[in-house]
CSV table of C-alpha atoms in Angstrom, one decimal:
chain,number,residue,atom,x,y,z
A,1,ALA,CA,-16.0,16.5,-4.1
A,2,THR,CA,-15.9,12.8,-4.6
A,3,TYR,CA,-12.9,12.2,-2.3
A,4,PRO,CA,-14.8,12.0,1.0
A,5,GLY,CA,-17.2,9.3,-0.3
A,6,SER,CA,-14.4,7.4,-2.0
A,7,LEU,CA,-12.3,7.5,1.1
A,8,ALA,CA,-15.2,6.2,3.2
A,9,ILE,CA,-15.7,3.3,0.8
A,10,MET,CA,-12.0,2.6,0.9
A,11,ALA,CA,-11.9,2.5,4.7
A,12,VAL,CA,-14.7,0.0,4.8
A,13,GLY,CA,-12.9,-2.0,2.1
A,14,VAL,CA,-9.7,-2.1,4.1
A,15,VAL,CA,-11.7,-3.6,7.1
A,16,ALA,CA,-13.5,-6.1,4.8
A,17,THR,CA,-10.2,-7.1,3.0
A,18,THR,CA,-8.4,-7.7,6.3
A,19,LEU,CA,-11.3,-9.7,7.8
A,20,ALA,CA,-11.8,-11.8,4.7
A,21,GLY,CA,-8.1,-12.8,4.5
A,22,THR,CA,-8.1,-13.4,8.3
A,23,ALA,CA,-11.1,-15.7,8.1
A,24,PHE,CA,-9.6,-17.7,5.2
A,25,LEU,CA,-6.3,-18.3,7.0
A,26,CYS,CA,-8.1,-19.2,10.3
A,27,VAL,CA,-10.7,-21.5,8.8
A,28,PHE,CA,-9.0,-23.1,5.9
A,29,ALA,CA,-5.3,-23.0,6.9
A,30,GLY,CA,-5.8,-23.4,10.6
A,31,TRP,CA,-3.6,-20.4,11.5
A,32,SER,CA,-4.1,-18.6,14.8
A,33,ARG,CA,-6.1,-15.4,14.9
A,34,ALA,CA,-3.0,-13.2,15.6
A,35,THR,CA,-0.9,-14.8,12.8
A,36,ALA,CA,-3.8,-14.6,10.3
A,37,LEU,CA,-4.7,-11.0,11.1
A,38,LEU,CA,-1.2,-9.6,11.1
A,39,ALA,CA,-0.4,-11.5,7.9
A,40,THR,CA,-3.3,-10.0,6.0
A,41,SER,CA,-3.2,-6.5,7.3
A,42,PRO,CA,-2.6,-4.3,4.2
A,43,GLY,CA,0.0,-2.0,5.7
A,44,ALA,CA,1.7,-1.0,9.0
A,45,PHE,CA,4.4,-3.7,8.3
A,46,SER,CA,7.0,-2.4,10.7
A,47,TYR,CA,4.5,-2.3,13.6
A,48,ILE,CA,3.2,-5.7,12.7
A,49,ILE,CA,6.6,-7.3,12.8
A,50,SER,CA,7.4,-5.6,16.1
A,51,VAL,CA,4.2,-6.7,17.8
A,52,ALA,CA,3.9,-10.2,16.4
A,53,PRO,CA,6.0,-11.9,19.1
A,54,ARG,CA,4.0,-10.2,21.8
A,55,VAL,CA,0.7,-11.8,20.6
A,56,LYS,CA,2.3,-15.2,19.8
A,57,GLY,CA,2.2,-14.6,16.0
A,58,ASP,CA,4.2,-16.8,13.7
A,59,VAL,CA,6.6,-14.3,12.4
A,60,PRO,CA,7.9,-16.3,9.4
A,61,ARG,CA,4.4,-17.0,8.1
A,62,ILE,CA,3.5,-13.3,8.5
A,63,VAL,CA,6.6,-12.2,6.7
A,64,VAL,CA,6.0,-14.6,3.8
A,65,VAL,CA,2.4,-13.4,3.2
A,66,GLN,CA,3.3,-9.7,3.6
A,67,MET,CA,6.3,-9.8,1.3
A,68,PHE,CA,4.6,-12.0,-1.3
A,69,ARG,CA,1.6,-9.6,-1.3
A,70,VAL,CA,3.9,-6.7,-2.3
A,71,LEU,CA,5.5,-8.8,-5.0
A,72,ILE,CA,2.1,-9.9,-6.4
A,73,LEU,CA,0.8,-6.3,-6.4
A,74,MET,CA,3.8,-5.1,-8.3
A,75,ALA,CA,3.6,-7.9,-10.9
A,76,VAL,CA,-0.1,-8.6,-11.3
A,77,LEU,CA,-2.0,-5.4,-10.6
A,78,PRO,CA,-0.7,-3.4,-13.6
A,79,MET,CA,-1.8,-6.2,-16.0
A,80,LEU,CA,-5.2,-6.4,-14.1
A,81,VAL,CA,-5.8,-2.7,-14.5
A,82,VAL,CA,-4.8,-2.6,-18.1
A,83,GLU,CA,-6.9,-5.7,-19.0
A,84,THR,CA,-10.0,-4.4,-17.2
A,85,ALA,CA,-9.6,-0.8,-18.5
A,86,SER,CA,-12.6,-1.4,-20.8
A,87,LEU,CA,-14.8,-1.3,-17.8
A,88,SER,CA,-14.0,2.4,-17.5
A,89,GLY,CA,-14.0,3.2,-21.2
A,90,GLY,CA,-10.3,2.4,-21.8
A,91,LEU,CA,-7.1,3.9,-20.4
A,92,PRO,CA,-7.0,7.7,-20.0
A,93,ALA,CA,-6.1,9.5,-23.3
A,94,PRO,CA,-3.2,12.0,-23.3
A,95,LYS,CA,-4.6,15.6,-23.0
A,96,GLY,CA,-3.1,18.9,-24.0
A,97,PRO,CA,0.1,19.8,-25.8
A,98,PRO,CA,3.4,17.9,-25.4
A,99,PRO,CA,4.8,18.3,-21.9
A,100,THR,CA,7.5,20.8,-21.1
A,101,PHE,CA,10.4,20.0,-18.8
A,102,ASP,CA,11.8,21.9,-15.9
A,103,PRO,CA,15.4,23.2,-16.3
A,104,LEU,CA,18.1,21.3,-14.4
A,105,TRP,CA,18.8,24.1,-12.0
A,106,LEU,CA,15.1,24.1,-11.0
A,107,VAL,CA,15.1,20.3,-10.7
A,108,GLY,CA,18.1,20.5,-8.4
A,109,LEU,CA,16.3,23.1,-6.2
A,110,MET,CA,13.2,20.9,-6.0
A,111,LEU,CA,15.2,17.8,-5.2
A,112,ALA,CA,16.9,19.6,-2.3
A,113,ALA,CA,13.6,21.1,-1.0
A,114,GLY,CA,11.9,17.7,-1.4
A,115,ALA,CA,14.7,16.0,0.6
A,116,ALA,CA,14.2,18.5,3.4
A,117,GLY,CA,10.4,18.0,3.3
A,118,GLY,CA,10.8,14.2,3.3
A,119,PHE,CA,13.2,14.4,6.3
A,120,LEU,CA,10.8,16.6,8.2
A,121,PHE,CA,7.8,14.2,7.6
A,122,GLU,CA,10.0,11.3,8.7
A,123,ARG,CA,10.9,13.1,11.9
A,124,MET,CA,7.1,13.7,12.4
A,125,LYS,CA,6.6,9.9,12.2
A,126,ILE,CA,4.2,10.3,9.2
A,127,ALA,CA,3.7,7.0,7.2
A,128,GLY,CA,5.6,7.2,3.9
A,129,GLY,CA,7.1,10.5,5.1
A,130,VAL,CA,9.9,10.7,2.6
A,131,PHE,CA,7.5,10.0,-0.3
A,132,PHE,CA,4.7,12.4,0.8
A,133,GLY,CA,7.0,15.1,2.1
A,134,ALA,CA,8.8,15.3,-1.3
A,135,MET,CA,5.5,15.0,-3.2
A,136,LEU,CA,4.0,18.0,-1.3
A,137,VAL,CA,7.1,20.1,-1.9
A,138,SER,CA,6.8,19.3,-5.6
A,139,ALA,CA,3.1,20.1,-5.6
A,140,ALA,CA,3.9,23.5,-4.0
A,141,PHE,CA,6.4,24.3,-6.8
A,142,HIS,CA,4.2,23.2,-9.6
A,143,GLY,CA,0.9,24.4,-8.1
A,144,THR,CA,2.2,27.9,-7.7
A,145,GLY,CA,3.7,28.0,-11.1
A,146,LEU,CA,7.3,28.2,-9.8
A,147,ALA,CA,8.0,25.0,-11.8
A,148,PRO,CA,6.1,25.1,-15.1
A,149,GLY,CA,7.1,21.7,-16.4
A,150,ARG,CA,7.8,18.1,-15.6
A,151,LEU,CA,10.9,16.2,-14.4
A,152,PRO,CA,13.1,15.1,-17.3
A,153,TRP,CA,12.3,11.6,-18.4
A,154,GLU,CA,15.8,10.4,-17.6
A,155,LEU,CA,15.5,11.5,-14.0
A,156,ALA,CA,12.0,10.1,-13.7
A,157,PHE,CA,13.4,6.7,-14.9
A,158,VAL,CA,16.1,6.8,-12.3
A,159,GLY,CA,13.5,7.6,-9.6
A,160,GLN,CA,11.3,4.7,-10.6
A,161,CYS,CA,14.4,2.4,-10.5
A,162,LEU,CA,15.1,3.6,-7.0
A,163,ILE,CA,11.6,3.0,-5.9
A,164,GLY,CA,11.8,-0.6,-7.3
A,165,SER,CA,15.1,-1.2,-5.6
A,166,TRP,CA,13.7,0.1,-2.3
A,167,THR,CA,10.7,-2.3,-2.6
A,168,GLY,CA,13.0,-5.2,-3.5
A,169,SER,CA,15.2,-4.5,-0.6
A,170,ARG,CA,12.4,-5.5,1.8
A,171,PHE,CA,13.3,-9.1,0.8
A,172,VAL,CA,16.7,-8.8,2.5
A,173,GLY,CA,17.2,-11.8,4.8
A,174,PHE,CA,14.0,-13.5,3.5
A,175,ASP,CA,14.1,-17.3,4.0
A,176,TRP,CA,13.0,-18.6,0.6
A,177,ARG,CA,13.0,-22.1,1.9
A,178,ARG,CA,9.7,-21.4,3.6
A,179,LEU,CA,8.0,-20.1,0.5
A,180,PRO,CA,7.1,-23.4,-1.3
A,181,GLY,CA,5.2,-24.7,1.7
A,182,LEU,CA,3.3,-21.5,2.1
A,183,LEU,CA,2.9,-20.5,-1.5
A,184,GLY,CA,-0.6,-21.9,-2.0
A,185,VAL,CA,-2.0,-20.5,1.2
A,186,ALA,CA,-0.3,-17.1,0.7
A,187,SER,CA,-1.5,-16.9,-3.0
A,188,ALA,CA,-5.1,-17.7,-2.0
A,189,SER,CA,-5.0,-15.1,0.8
A,190,ILE,CA,-3.6,-12.4,-1.5
A,191,ALA,CA,-6.2,-13.3,-4.2
A,192,ILE,CA,-9.0,-12.8,-1.7
A,193,SER,CA,-7.5,-9.5,-0.7
A,194,ILE,CA,-7.2,-8.2,-4.3
A,195,ALA,CA,-10.7,-9.5,-5.2
A,196,THR,CA,-12.2,-7.8,-2.1
A,197,SER,CA,-10.4,-4.5,-2.9
A,198,ALA,CA,-11.6,-4.8,-6.6
A,199,LEU,CA,-15.2,-5.2,-5.4
A,200,PHE,CA,-15.1,-2.0,-3.4
A,201,ALA,CA,-13.3,-0.2,-6.2
A,202,TRP,CA,-16.0,-1.2,-8.6
A,203,PHE,CA,-18.7,0.0,-6.1
A,204,ALA,CA,-16.9,3.4,-5.7
A,205,SER,CA,-16.5,3.8,-9.4
A,206,ALA,CA,-20.2,2.9,-10.1
A,207,LEU,CA,-21.5,5.1,-7.2
A,208,LEU,CA,-19.3,8.1,-7.7
A,209,GLY,CA,-18.6,8.0,-11.4
A,210,LEU,CA,-14.9,7.3,-11.0
A,211,SER,CA,-12.6,5.4,-13.3
A,212,PHE,CA,-12.5,1.7,-12.2
A,213,GLY,CA,-8.8,1.5,-13.1
A,214,GLY,CA,-7.9,4.5,-11.0
A,215,ALA,CA,-10.1,3.3,-8.1
A,216,MET,CA,-8.5,-0.2,-8.3
A,217,ILE,CA,-5.0,1.3,-8.0
A,218,ALA,CA,-6.1,3.6,-5.1
A,219,PHE,CA,-7.9,0.7,-3.3
A,220,ALA,CA,-5.0,-1.8,-3.8
A,221,PRO,CA,-4.0,-3.4,-0.5
A,222,GLY,CA,-0.5,-2.0,-0.2
A,223,ALA,CA,2.6,-0.8,-2.2
A,224,LEU,CA,2.0,2.9,-1.8
A,225,GLU,CA,4.9,4.2,-3.8
A,226,ALA,CA,4.5,1.6,-6.5
A,227,MET,CA,0.8,2.2,-6.9
A,228,THR,CA,1.2,6.0,-7.1
A,229,MET,CA,3.9,5.6,-9.7
A,230,LEU,CA,1.7,3.1,-11.6
A,231,ALA,CA,-1.1,5.6,-11.7
A,232,PHE,CA,1.3,8.2,-13.1
A,233,ALA,CA,2.7,5.8,-15.7
A,234,ILE,CA,-0.7,4.6,-17.0
A,235,GLY,CA,-2.4,8.0,-16.9
A,236,PHE,CA,-4.6,8.0,-13.9
A,237,ASP,CA,-4.6,10.7,-11.3
A,238,PRO,CA,-1.6,10.1,-9.0
A,239,LEU,CA,-3.0,12.6,-6.4
A,240,TYR,CA,-6.2,10.6,-6.0
A,241,VAL,CA,-4.3,7.4,-5.6
A,242,GLY,CA,-1.7,8.9,-3.2
A,243,VAL,CA,-4.3,10.4,-1.0
A,244,HIS,CA,-6.1,7.1,-0.6
A,245,HIS,CA,-3.0,5.2,0.2
A,246,LEU,CA,-2.0,7.8,2.8
A,247,ALA,CA,-5.4,7.5,4.3
A,248,ARG,CA,-5.1,3.7,4.4
A,249,PHE,CA,-1.7,4.0,6.2
A,250,MET,CA,-3.2,6.5,8.7
A,251,LEU,CA,-6.2,4.2,9.3
A,252,LEU,CA,-4.0,1.1,9.9
A,253,ASN,CA,-1.5,2.9,12.0
A,254,MET,CA,-4.2,4.3,14.3
A,255,SER,CA,-6.3,1.2,14.5
A,256,MET,CA,-3.8,-1.7,14.7
A,257,PRO,CA,-2.6,-0.8,18.2
A,258,LEU,CA,-6.3,-0.9,19.3
A,259,VAL,CA,-6.9,-4.2,17.5
A,260,VAL,CA,-3.9,-5.7,19.2
A,261,ARG,CA,-4.8,-4.4,22.6
A,262,TYR,CA,-8.5,-5.3,22.7
A,263,TRP,CA,-8.8,-8.3,20.3
A,264,LEU,CA,-5.5,-10.2,20.1
A,265,GLU,CA,-3.9,-9.7,23.5
A,266,PRO,CA,-7.0,-10.9,25.4
A,267,GLN,CA,-7.0,-14.1,23.4
A,268,VAL,CA,-3.3,-14.7,24.1
A,269,ASN,CA,-3.8,-14.0,27.8
A,270,LYS,CA,-6.8,-16.4,27.9
A,271,GLN,CA,-4.8,-19.2,26.2
A,272,SER,CA,-1.9,-18.6,28.6
A,273,GLY,CA,-4.3,-18.8,31.6
A,274,ASP,CA,-5.9,-22.0,30.3
A,275,LYS,CA,-2.5,-23.7,30.0
A,276,THR,CA,-1.7,-22.6,33.5
């Protein structure tokens, strides 16, 4: 019952996070509106890179901030959540008897069905399709009782390594020579984004009685797969976290084309007209 209110607060937080980062880069770094907005948008990376040249955005700057944001979230947010866990009464305590594990034949069946579900979601152009398609298949198996246990720890470890490798592969072709000159600006922009997200997470936890740590992971500006796995590893509800990140992806994928069309392109056209 708390999901609708939490999702609404998260949606407002996404807008506030993007606007705060954009304002900082425009005012203090002197970046153009298009470059600043596309650099601080917490998601829709593929669309952002494809549309940046059309609105005269500085692609290298955008890539530096976007990539560095993922790296910081992966490295800093786990420590931030653990260190501030006292705000929500500590980390969740393990509950119930020791976990049971699914047999290997059942794991193989779920992997095959999950791959099919992920492929279907990708074909449907759903954000994070492979991740969410497989997760829903697994939820169906476990929710109906067909699979009574957990994935063996060894396979879970392999899965987390694959997710980390996939996240790291986004740095392929990255021009590290540009990083030193943009490190300060990028760090400040990302710090503003994380602080704004944390403020809204605190508000949601205080208003709705949620765990601050779980809300912080759910409201984090990016890194869907990593944040969902982080929630699972620390002990927060991965479904709550995953739903919020999926909602954030949907919000950005639906709104960014409108923002580009009605806020960025008119400015580019006006500047082109002035030069003419």
